[in-house]
Amino acid sequence: MTIAVSFEKITCTFAAKGGGSYTAVKDVDLSIAAGEFVSVVGPTGCGKSTLLNVAAGLLKPSSGVTRIFGEPLAGVNRRAGYLFQSEALMPWRSALDNVTAGLEFRGEDKAAARAKGEDWLARVGLAGFGDRYPHQLSGGMRKRVSLAQMLILDPQILLMDEPFSALDVQTRSLMENELLELWNADRKSVLFITHDLEEAISLSDRVVVLSAGPATHPIGDYRIDLPRPRDVSEIRLTPAFIALHDRIWHAMKEEVLKGYRQTRNRTSA
Amino acid sequence: MKKKLWIWQCLLLVAIFAFWHVATHPEILPPFVWDNPDRAAFFFGEPVKIFKAVYVWFAGGEIYPHLWVTLQETALAFVIGSALGLGIGLWLGLTPFASALLDPYIKAANAMPRVVLAPIFMVWFGLGIWSKVALGVTLVFFIVFFNVYQGVKEVSPVVLNNATMLGASRRQLLRFVYLPSATSWVFSSLHTSVGMAFVGAVVGEYLGSAKGVGYLIHMAEGSFDINTVFAGILVLTIFALVLDFAVSFAERRLLVWRPTQGETQPH
């Protein structure tokens, strides 16, 4: 089995505002196999996004090594696509120009890029919306454009940072199903960050639970052996799903409460 | 509602000119401030004569070369000032050391009343259009510069990271993210900077030149021809309104990607 991403003793320490330092993640060992869909769940503010930025090469860890298909990562991870939590589209570019941006950066032929961009817009259900600007699209549509923008470059690894957390519930389960369908077509390795355990279980092959921060590290690793293809809203009602949810939630609960207490103390202090 | 408002606005304009006419014409009202009935017209001019002067300018074609010169100066000052502001704004926005080093100098240069530079520019560039362009450039530059500088610092880090992940090199980030973002800030200050270019052109002409609307006003003032001064002011005002209208038009065409308030979103 090929390992797509592996974290080896990753530690990230940041300089804190009032002097001193804050260790967000400590000694994280985690690996994602090629073609595997792994979700990372944990309490809010526990450093999930930090881990993702390390995998993307946007953040250099204080210590430890990230290996991408066996090679140590230096600089930006060129084999990965990143779906951000907040708005990441270039507002001055139309949907189509946003989708083809990566191809343009690579210096690909304009006409070919355009055709490919139209094709990808159609694949994410936005055929005919190419000339709209981001502000003329709804939140769900903007996420689809982002998805197409990432997938058009055919990355081997997908990094996703709570991509659907800002969407309403209906749009969200629609998008989750579409993501699974797209992923099913050519099984890329996925590292999916979320705080929503249900989302994590319904999408993934494996769910990794992180401890509350500071010094976050994995405290549980669960294989999700639910059958595929899945429908995210239907699978949530099956007994197997509920049993898994109970098990993982049991392990997570203490950490969530700990994280909640810490944020509360931090805000009240 | 909008049409009605437009009618009222026109009526108000007519009323203002009617009041002006009645108050300054020597024979309509008995003199009530000055003893001499011609005194009001001497200080405030007479609308009828002003319109006549404007008419003669346009009908005789005398005004066009002057307007053309003022327009050239305005356009050149705007383009050069914006380009400089954009370039230096981008550069300083992206190099923290240079911006920290130059910060007090930029503040000082901006605080200085730039009009006092006009005589120096005249020595350097002569009485032709370039001394006016230079004055306009010093006015436009700072508006654009501060906007772009701020704009570069406020480029969304997520958009930047996204472009980086999509494979943009540092140069491509500059070209595809920083530059468009900064340009949008140039456009957001378009009305002010075009207005400033215009101010620079007219003030420059007023202080010393051989052509331009500012020169016409200056010459009329020298011979106490108040009607021609007002005619010049009227022409400048209309010219400024046309310019502002053109800017609004350009803005609408170039900033289609910007959300406008109250615009509905399709779902």
Coordinates of C-alpha atoms in Angstrom, one line a residue:
Chain A
M1 CA 0.0 0.0 0.0
T2 CA 1.4 3.4 -1.0
I3 CA 1.3 6.1 1.6
A4 CA 0.2 9.5 0.1
V5 CA 0.7 11.7 3.1
S6 CA 2.6 10.9 6.3
F7 CA 3.2 13.1 9.3
E8 CA 6.2 12.1 11.3
K9 CA 6.4 13.7 14.8
I10 CA 5.0 17.0 13.6
T11 CA 5.1 19.8 16.2
C12 CA 4.0 23.4 15.5
T13 CA 4.8 26.1 18.0
F14 CA 3.7 29.7 17.5
A15 CA 4.8 32.8 19.2
A16 CA 2.0 34.0 21.4
K17 CA 0.7 37.5 21.4
G18 CA 1.8 38.5 25.0
G19 CA 5.2 36.8 24.6
G20 CA 5.9 33.2 25.3
S21 CA 4.7 30.5 22.9
Y22 CA 1.8 28.3 22.1
T23 CA 2.1 24.7 20.9
A24 CA -0.8 24.0 18.6
V25 CA 0.0 20.5 17.6
K26 CA 2.6 18.2 19.2
D27 CA 4.2 15.0 18.0
V28 CA 1.5 14.1 15.5
D29 CA 2.0 10.8 13.6
L30 CA -0.5 10.2 11.0
S31 CA -0.6 8.7 7.6
I32 CA -3.1 8.6 4.7
A33 CA -2.9 5.8 2.1
A34 CA -3.2 6.5 -1.6
G35 CA -6.9 6.6 -2.4
E36 CA -8.0 6.8 1.2
F37 CA -10.6 9.3 2.5
V38 CA -9.5 10.3 6.0
S39 CA -11.4 12.8 8.2
V40 CA -9.9 14.5 11.1
V41 CA -12.3 15.6 13.8
G42 CA -11.7 17.5 17.0
P43 CA -12.9 20.2 19.2
T44 CA -12.9 23.8 17.9
G45 CA -9.6 25.5 18.0
C46 CA -7.6 22.4 18.5
G47 CA -5.2 22.9 15.5
K48 CA -6.9 20.9 12.8
S49 CA -6.3 23.6 10.2
T50 CA -2.7 23.9 11.3
L51 CA -2.2 20.2 10.4
L52 CA -3.8 20.8 7.0
N53 CA -1.6 23.8 6.3
V54 CA 1.5 21.7 7.1
A55 CA 0.3 19.0 4.6
A56 CA -0.2 21.8 2.0
G57 CA 3.3 23.1 2.6
L58 CA 1.8 26.6 3.5
L59 CA 3.1 26.2 7.0
K60 CA 6.5 24.9 8.0
P61 CA 6.3 22.8 11.1
S62 CA 8.6 23.6 14.1
S63 CA 9.9 20.1 14.0
G64 CA 9.0 16.8 12.3
V65 CA 8.8 15.7 8.7
T66 CA 5.9 15.5 6.2
R67 CA 6.3 13.0 3.5
I68 CA 4.4 13.1 0.3
F69 CA 4.5 9.8 -1.5
G70 CA 7.6 9.0 0.5
E71 CA 9.5 12.2 -0.3
P72 CA 10.0 14.9 2.4
L73 CA 8.0 18.0 1.7
A74 CA 9.8 21.3 1.2
G75 CA 7.8 24.3 0.1
V76 CA 4.4 24.2 -1.3
N77 CA 2.9 20.8 -1.9
R78 CA 2.5 20.6 -5.7
R79 CA 0.6 17.4 -5.6
A80 CA -2.2 18.6 -3.4
G81 CA -5.3 20.6 -4.0
Y82 CA -6.8 22.7 -1.1
L83 CA -10.4 23.5 -0.5
F84 CA -10.6 26.4 1.9
Q85 CA -13.2 27.0 4.6
S86 CA -13.7 30.7 3.7
E87 CA -14.1 32.5 0.4
A88 CA -11.0 31.8 -1.7
L89 CA -12.2 32.7 -5.2
M90 CA -10.7 35.7 -6.9
P91 CA -13.6 38.1 -6.9
W92 CA -12.4 39.9 -10.0
R93 CA -12.5 36.8 -12.1
S94 CA -15.6 35.1 -13.5
A95 CA -16.5 31.6 -12.5
L96 CA -14.9 30.1 -15.6
D97 CA -11.7 32.2 -15.2
N98 CA -11.5 31.1 -11.6
V99 CA -11.8 27.5 -12.6
T100 CA -9.1 27.8 -15.2
A101 CA -6.7 29.9 -13.0
G102 CA -4.5 26.9 -12.2
L103 CA -4.1 25.9 -15.8
E104 CA -3.3 29.6 -16.6
F105 CA -0.6 29.5 -13.9
R106 CA 0.8 26.4 -15.6
G107 CA 0.9 28.2 -18.9
E108 CA -1.5 25.9 -20.7
D109 CA -3.1 26.8 -23.9
K110 CA -6.0 29.2 -23.5
A111 CA -8.6 27.6 -25.7
A112 CA -7.9 24.2 -24.3
A113 CA -8.1 25.5 -20.7
R114 CA -11.4 27.1 -21.5
A115 CA -12.9 23.9 -22.9
K116 CA -11.6 22.0 -19.9
G117 CA -13.0 24.7 -17.5
E118 CA -16.5 24.5 -19.2
D119 CA -16.4 20.8 -18.8
W120 CA -15.5 21.0 -15.1
L121 CA -18.2 23.7 -14.5
A122 CA -20.7 21.2 -16.0
R123 CA -19.4 18.4 -13.8
V124 CA -20.1 20.4 -10.6
G125 CA -23.5 21.4 -11.9
L126 CA -22.7 24.9 -13.0
A127 CA -23.0 24.7 -16.8
G128 CA -23.9 28.1 -18.2
F129 CA -22.7 30.0 -15.1
G130 CA -19.2 30.5 -16.4
D131 CA -19.5 34.3 -16.9
R132 CA -20.9 35.0 -13.5
Y133 CA -18.7 36.7 -10.9
P134 CA -18.4 35.1 -7.5
H135 CA -20.6 37.8 -5.9
Q136 CA -23.4 36.8 -8.3
L137 CA -23.3 33.2 -7.1
S138 CA -24.8 31.7 -4.0
G139 CA -22.5 30.3 -1.2
G140 CA -23.1 26.7 -2.5
M141 CA -22.4 27.6 -6.1
R142 CA -19.1 29.4 -5.0
K143 CA -18.1 26.2 -3.2
R144 CA -18.7 24.2 -6.4
V145 CA -16.6 26.6 -8.4
S146 CA -13.8 26.2 -5.8
L147 CA -14.2 22.4 -6.1
A148 CA -13.9 22.6 -9.9
Q149 CA -11.0 25.0 -9.5
M150 CA -9.1 22.4 -7.4
L151 CA -10.1 19.3 -9.3
I152 CA -9.3 20.6 -12.8
L153 CA -5.6 20.4 -11.9
D154 CA -6.0 16.7 -11.1
P155 CA -4.2 16.7 -7.8
Q156 CA -3.3 13.4 -6.2
I157 CA -4.1 14.6 -2.7
L158 CA -7.2 16.7 -1.7
L159 CA -6.9 18.8 1.4
M160 CA -10.2 20.1 2.7
D161 CA -10.7 22.5 5.6
E162 CA -14.3 22.4 6.8
P163 CA -15.3 23.2 3.3
F164 CA -19.0 22.9 3.8
S165 CA -19.4 24.4 7.3
A166 CA -20.7 27.7 6.0
L167 CA -23.5 26.1 3.9
D168 CA -27.1 25.5 5.0
V169 CA -28.0 21.9 5.9
Q170 CA -29.7 21.0 2.6
T171 CA -27.0 22.4 0.4
R172 CA -24.4 20.8 2.6
S173 CA -25.7 17.2 2.2
L174 CA -26.1 17.8 -1.5
M175 CA -22.5 18.9 -1.8
E176 CA -21.3 16.0 0.4
N177 CA -23.0 13.5 -2.0
E178 CA -21.5 15.3 -5.0
L179 CA -18.0 15.3 -3.4
L180 CA -18.3 11.5 -2.8
E181 CA -19.4 11.0 -6.4
L182 CA -16.5 13.0 -7.8
W183 CA -14.1 11.2 -5.4
N184 CA -15.5 7.8 -6.4
A185 CA -14.6 8.4 -10.0
D186 CA -10.9 8.4 -9.4
R187 CA -10.2 7.8 -5.7
K188 CA -7.7 10.4 -4.7
S189 CA -6.3 10.6 -1.2
V190 CA -8.4 13.0 0.9
L191 CA -7.6 14.7 4.2
F192 CA -10.8 16.2 5.3
I193 CA -11.0 18.4 8.4
T194 CA -14.3 18.9 10.1
H195 CA -15.8 19.5 13.5
D196 CA -18.9 17.6 12.5
L197 CA -18.6 13.9 13.5
E198 CA -21.6 12.9 11.4
E199 CA -20.1 14.4 8.3
A200 CA -16.8 12.7 9.0
I201 CA -18.3 9.3 9.4
S202 CA -20.6 9.5 6.4
L203 CA -17.8 10.5 4.0
S204 CA -14.7 8.7 5.2
D205 CA -12.8 5.4 5.2
R206 CA -11.1 6.4 8.5
V207 CA -11.9 9.0 11.2
V208 CA -9.1 10.4 13.3
V209 CA -10.0 12.1 16.6
L210 CA -7.7 14.8 17.9
S211 CA -7.4 15.9 21.5
A212 CA -8.3 19.3 22.7
G213 CA -5.5 21.9 22.3
P214 CA -2.9 23.0 23.1
A215 CA -0.5 20.3 22.1
T216 CA -3.1 18.5 20.0
H217 CA -2.4 15.0 19.0
P218 CA -4.5 12.1 17.7
I219 CA -6.2 10.1 20.4
G220 CA -8.3 7.7 18.3
D221 CA -8.3 6.2 14.9
Y222 CA -11.5 4.5 13.6
R223 CA -12.0 2.5 10.5
I224 CA -15.4 3.2 8.9
D225 CA -16.4 0.1 7.1
L226 CA -19.7 1.3 5.9
P227 CA -20.5 0.1 2.3
R228 CA -19.9 2.5 -0.7
P229 CA -21.4 4.1 -2.6
R230 CA -23.1 6.0 0.1
D231 CA -25.8 8.6 0.4
V232 CA -24.9 10.8 3.2
S233 CA -28.4 11.6 4.4
E234 CA -29.5 8.0 4.2
I235 CA -26.5 6.4 5.7
R236 CA -26.9 8.4 8.9
L237 CA -30.0 6.4 9.7
T238 CA -28.4 2.9 9.5
P239 CA -27.7 1.0 12.7
A240 CA -24.0 0.5 11.7
F241 CA -23.6 4.3 11.4
I242 CA -25.3 5.0 14.8
A243 CA -23.1 2.4 16.5
L244 CA -19.9 4.0 15.0
H245 CA -21.1 7.4 15.9
D246 CA -21.7 6.3 19.6
R247 CA -18.3 4.8 19.8
I248 CA -16.4 7.7 18.4
W249 CA -18.5 10.3 20.2
H250 CA -17.8 8.6 23.5
A251 CA -14.1 9.0 22.9
M252 CA -14.5 12.5 21.7
K253 CA -16.8 13.9 24.3
E254 CA -14.3 14.4 27.1
E255 CA -12.0 16.3 24.6
V256 CA -14.8 18.5 23.4
L257 CA -15.8 19.4 26.9
K258 CA -12.1 20.1 27.7
G259 CA -11.8 22.3 24.6
Y260 CA -15.0 24.1 25.5
R261 CA -13.8 24.8 29.0
Q262 CA -10.5 26.2 27.7
T263 CA -12.1 28.5 25.1
R264 CA -14.5 29.7 27.8
N265 CA -11.6 30.4 30.2
R266 CA -9.6 32.1 27.5
T267 CA -12.5 34.4 26.6
S268 CA -13.4 35.2 30.2
A269 CA -9.8 35.8 31.3
Chain B
M1 CA -40.2 59.5 -8.4
K2 CA -36.8 59.8 -10.1
K3 CA -38.3 61.7 -13.0
K4 CA -40.1 64.0 -10.7
L5 CA -36.9 64.7 -8.7
W6 CA -35.2 65.5 -11.9
I7 CA -37.8 68.2 -12.8
W8 CA -37.5 69.7 -9.3
Q9 CA -33.7 69.8 -9.7
C10 CA -34.0 71.7 -13.0
L11 CA -36.5 74.1 -11.5
L12 CA -34.1 74.8 -8.6
L13 CA -31.4 75.6 -11.2
V14 CA -33.7 78.0 -13.1
A15 CA -34.7 79.6 -9.8
I16 CA -31.1 80.2 -8.8
F17 CA -30.3 81.9 -12.1
A18 CA -33.5 83.9 -12.0
F19 CA -32.7 85.2 -8.5
W20 CA -29.2 86.0 -9.7
H21 CA -30.5 87.9 -12.6
V22 CA -33.1 89.8 -10.6
A23 CA -30.6 90.7 -7.9
T24 CA -27.8 91.9 -10.2
H25 CA -29.6 93.6 -13.1
P26 CA -29.3 97.4 -12.6
E27 CA -32.9 98.2 -13.6
I28 CA -35.1 95.6 -12.1
L29 CA -34.9 96.2 -8.3
P30 CA -34.1 99.6 -6.7
P31 CA -30.6 99.5 -5.3
F32 CA -30.7 98.2 -1.7
V33 CA -27.1 97.4 -0.7
W34 CA -25.0 99.7 -2.8
D35 CA -26.0 103.3 -3.9
N36 CA -24.7 102.7 -7.4
P37 CA -27.2 100.4 -9.3
D38 CA -24.3 98.9 -11.4
R39 CA -22.3 97.8 -8.3
A40 CA -24.1 94.4 -7.9
A41 CA -23.4 93.5 -11.5
F42 CA -19.8 94.6 -11.0
F43 CA -19.2 92.2 -8.1
F44 CA -21.5 89.3 -9.1
G45 CA -21.8 89.5 -12.9
E46 CA -25.0 89.1 -14.8
P47 CA -26.2 85.7 -15.9
V48 CA -27.4 86.9 -19.3
K49 CA -24.0 88.4 -20.1
I50 CA -22.3 85.3 -18.7
F51 CA -24.4 83.0 -20.9
K52 CA -23.7 85.3 -23.8
A53 CA -19.9 85.0 -23.2
V54 CA -20.2 81.3 -23.0
Y55 CA -22.2 81.2 -26.2
V56 CA -19.7 83.4 -28.0
W57 CA -16.9 81.1 -26.9
F58 CA -18.6 78.0 -28.2
A59 CA -20.1 79.6 -31.3
G60 CA -16.9 81.3 -32.3
G61 CA -14.9 78.1 -31.5
E62 CA -12.5 80.2 -29.4
I63 CA -13.0 77.9 -26.3
Y64 CA -12.1 74.6 -27.9
P65 CA -8.3 74.9 -28.0
H66 CA -8.4 76.0 -24.3
L67 CA -10.7 73.1 -23.3
W68 CA -8.6 70.7 -25.2
V69 CA -5.4 71.8 -23.4
T70 CA -7.1 71.5 -20.0
L71 CA -8.4 68.1 -20.9
Q72 CA -5.0 66.9 -22.1
E73 CA -3.4 68.1 -18.8
T74 CA -6.1 66.4 -16.8
A75 CA -5.8 63.1 -18.6
L76 CA -2.0 63.1 -18.6
A77 CA -1.9 64.0 -14.9
F78 CA -4.4 61.3 -14.1
V79 CA -2.7 58.5 -16.1
I80 CA 0.9 59.3 -15.0
G81 CA -0.1 59.9 -11.4
S82 CA -2.1 56.7 -11.2
A83 CA 0.6 54.6 -12.9
L84 CA 3.2 56.0 -10.4
G85 CA 0.9 55.5 -7.5
L86 CA 0.0 52.0 -8.5
G87 CA 3.7 51.0 -9.1
I88 CA 5.1 52.5 -6.0
G89 CA 2.1 51.5 -3.9
L90 CA 2.5 47.9 -5.0
W91 CA 6.3 48.0 -4.4
L92 CA 6.0 49.5 -0.9
G93 CA 3.0 47.3 0.0
L94 CA 5.1 44.2 -0.8
T95 CA 8.4 45.2 0.7
P96 CA 8.0 46.0 4.4
F97 CA 11.5 47.3 4.9
A98 CA 11.2 49.9 2.1
S99 CA 7.8 51.0 3.4
A100 CA 9.1 51.4 6.9
L101 CA 12.1 53.3 5.7
L102 CA 10.1 55.7 3.5
D103 CA 7.1 56.1 5.8
P104 CA 8.0 59.5 7.4
Y105 CA 9.0 60.9 4.0
I106 CA 5.7 59.9 2.4
K107 CA 3.8 61.3 5.2
A108 CA 5.7 64.6 5.0
A109 CA 5.3 64.8 1.2
N110 CA 1.6 64.2 1.5
A111 CA 1.2 66.8 4.3
M112 CA 2.9 69.5 2.3
P113 CA 0.5 71.8 0.4
R114 CA 1.5 70.8 -3.2
V115 CA 0.2 74.0 -4.8
V116 CA 3.4 75.8 -3.6
L117 CA 5.3 73.5 -6.0
A118 CA 3.6 75.1 -9.0
P119 CA 6.2 77.9 -9.4
I120 CA 9.1 75.3 -9.2
F121 CA 7.4 73.1 -11.8
M122 CA 7.1 76.2 -14.0
V123 CA 10.9 76.8 -13.7
W124 CA 11.5 73.1 -14.5
F125 CA 9.0 72.4 -17.2
G126 CA 8.2 75.8 -18.6
L127 CA 4.8 77.4 -19.2
G128 CA 3.5 74.7 -21.4
I129 CA 1.3 71.8 -20.4
W130 CA 4.0 69.8 -18.6
S131 CA 4.2 72.0 -15.6
K132 CA 0.4 71.6 -15.0
V133 CA 0.7 67.9 -15.6
A134 CA 3.4 67.7 -12.9
L135 CA 1.3 69.6 -10.4
G136 CA -1.7 67.3 -11.2
V137 CA 0.6 64.2 -10.8
T138 CA 1.7 65.3 -7.3
L139 CA -2.0 65.5 -6.3
V140 CA -3.2 62.3 -8.0
F141 CA -0.2 60.2 -6.9
F142 CA -0.9 60.3 -3.2
I143 CA -4.5 59.4 -3.5
V144 CA -3.8 56.4 -5.7
F145 CA -0.7 55.5 -3.7
F146 CA -2.4 55.3 -0.3
N147 CA -5.3 53.4 -1.8
V148 CA -3.1 50.8 -3.5
Y149 CA -0.8 50.5 -0.5
Q150 CA -3.8 49.8 1.8
G151 CA -5.3 47.5 -0.9
V152 CA -2.1 45.4 -1.1
K153 CA -2.1 44.9 2.7
E154 CA -5.7 43.9 2.7
V155 CA -5.6 41.3 -0.1
S156 CA -7.3 38.3 1.4
P157 CA -4.7 35.8 2.7
V158 CA -7.1 33.0 1.8
V159 CA -7.2 34.1 -1.8
L160 CA -3.4 34.3 -1.8
N161 CA -3.0 30.9 -0.3
N162 CA -5.5 29.5 -2.8
A163 CA -3.7 30.9 -5.7
T164 CA -0.4 29.5 -4.3
M165 CA -2.0 26.1 -4.0
L166 CA -3.2 26.4 -7.6
G167 CA 0.5 26.7 -8.5
A168 CA 1.0 30.4 -8.8
S169 CA 4.6 31.5 -8.6
R170 CA 5.6 34.7 -6.8
R171 CA 5.5 36.7 -10.0
Q172 CA 2.2 35.2 -10.9
L173 CA 0.8 36.2 -7.5
L174 CA 1.8 39.7 -8.3
R175 CA 0.3 39.7 -11.7
F176 CA -2.9 37.7 -11.0
V177 CA -3.7 38.6 -7.4
Y178 CA -2.0 41.7 -6.2
L179 CA -2.3 43.8 -9.4
P180 CA -6.0 43.2 -10.0
S181 CA -6.8 43.7 -6.4
A182 CA -4.7 46.9 -6.3
T183 CA -6.3 48.1 -9.6
S184 CA -9.7 47.8 -8.0
W185 CA -8.5 50.2 -5.3
V186 CA -7.3 52.6 -8.0
F187 CA -10.8 52.5 -9.4
S188 CA -12.4 53.0 -6.1
S189 CA -10.6 56.3 -5.8
L190 CA -11.2 57.2 -9.5
H191 CA -13.6 60.1 -8.8
T192 CA -11.3 61.8 -6.4
S193 CA -8.2 61.3 -8.4
V194 CA -9.7 62.5 -11.7
G195 CA -11.1 65.5 -9.8
M196 CA -7.6 66.2 -8.4
A197 CA -6.0 65.9 -11.8
F198 CA -8.5 68.5 -13.0
V199 CA -7.7 70.8 -10.0
G200 CA -4.0 70.5 -10.7
A201 CA -4.5 71.4 -14.4
V202 CA -6.7 74.5 -13.7
V203 CA -4.7 75.8 -10.8
G204 CA -1.5 75.4 -12.8
E205 CA -3.0 77.3 -15.7
Y206 CA -4.2 80.0 -13.4
L207 CA -0.8 80.5 -11.9
G208 CA 1.0 80.9 -15.3
S209 CA 0.2 79.7 -18.8
A210 CA -0.7 80.8 -22.3
K211 CA -3.6 78.4 -22.8
G212 CA -6.4 76.6 -21.0
V213 CA -9.6 77.5 -19.2
G214 CA -7.7 78.5 -16.1
Y215 CA -5.7 80.9 -18.3
L216 CA -9.0 82.5 -19.6
I217 CA -10.2 83.1 -16.1
H218 CA -6.9 84.6 -15.1
M219 CA -6.9 86.9 -18.1
A220 CA -10.5 88.1 -17.5
E221 CA -9.7 88.7 -13.8
G222 CA -6.8 90.9 -14.8
S223 CA -9.2 93.2 -16.6
F224 CA -12.0 93.1 -13.9
D225 CA -14.2 91.4 -16.5
I226 CA -16.3 89.5 -13.9
N227 CA -18.8 88.1 -16.4
T228 CA -16.0 86.3 -18.3
V229 CA -14.6 85.0 -15.0
F230 CA -18.0 83.5 -14.2
A231 CA -18.4 82.2 -17.7
G232 CA -15.0 80.4 -17.2
I233 CA -16.2 79.0 -13.9
L234 CA -19.4 77.8 -15.5
V235 CA -17.6 76.1 -18.3
L236 CA -15.2 74.4 -15.8
T237 CA -18.1 73.2 -13.7
I238 CA -19.9 71.7 -16.7
F239 CA -16.6 70.2 -17.9
A240 CA -16.1 68.7 -14.4
L241 CA -19.6 67.2 -14.5
V242 CA -19.0 65.6 -17.9
L243 CA -15.7 64.2 -16.7
D244 CA -17.4 62.8 -13.5
F245 CA -20.1 61.2 -15.7
A246 CA -17.4 59.6 -17.9
V247 CA -15.7 58.3 -14.9
S248 CA -18.9 56.8 -13.5
F249 CA -19.5 55.1 -16.9
A250 CA -16.0 53.7 -17.0
E251 CA -16.4 52.5 -13.4
R252 CA -19.6 50.6 -14.2
R253 CA -17.9 48.9 -17.2
L254 CA -14.7 48.0 -15.3
L255 CA -16.0 47.0 -11.9
V256 CA -18.7 44.6 -12.9
W257 CA -17.3 42.0 -10.6
R258 CA -17.9 44.2 -7.6
P259 CA -21.0 43.5 -5.5
T260 CA -23.3 46.5 -5.3
Q261 CA -25.5 46.9 -2.3
G262 CA -29.0 45.7 -2.6
E263 CA -28.4 43.7 -5.7
T264 CA -30.2 40.4 -5.6
Q265 CA -28.3 37.1 -5.7
P266 CA -29.5 34.3 -7.9
H267 CA -29.8 30.9 -6.2

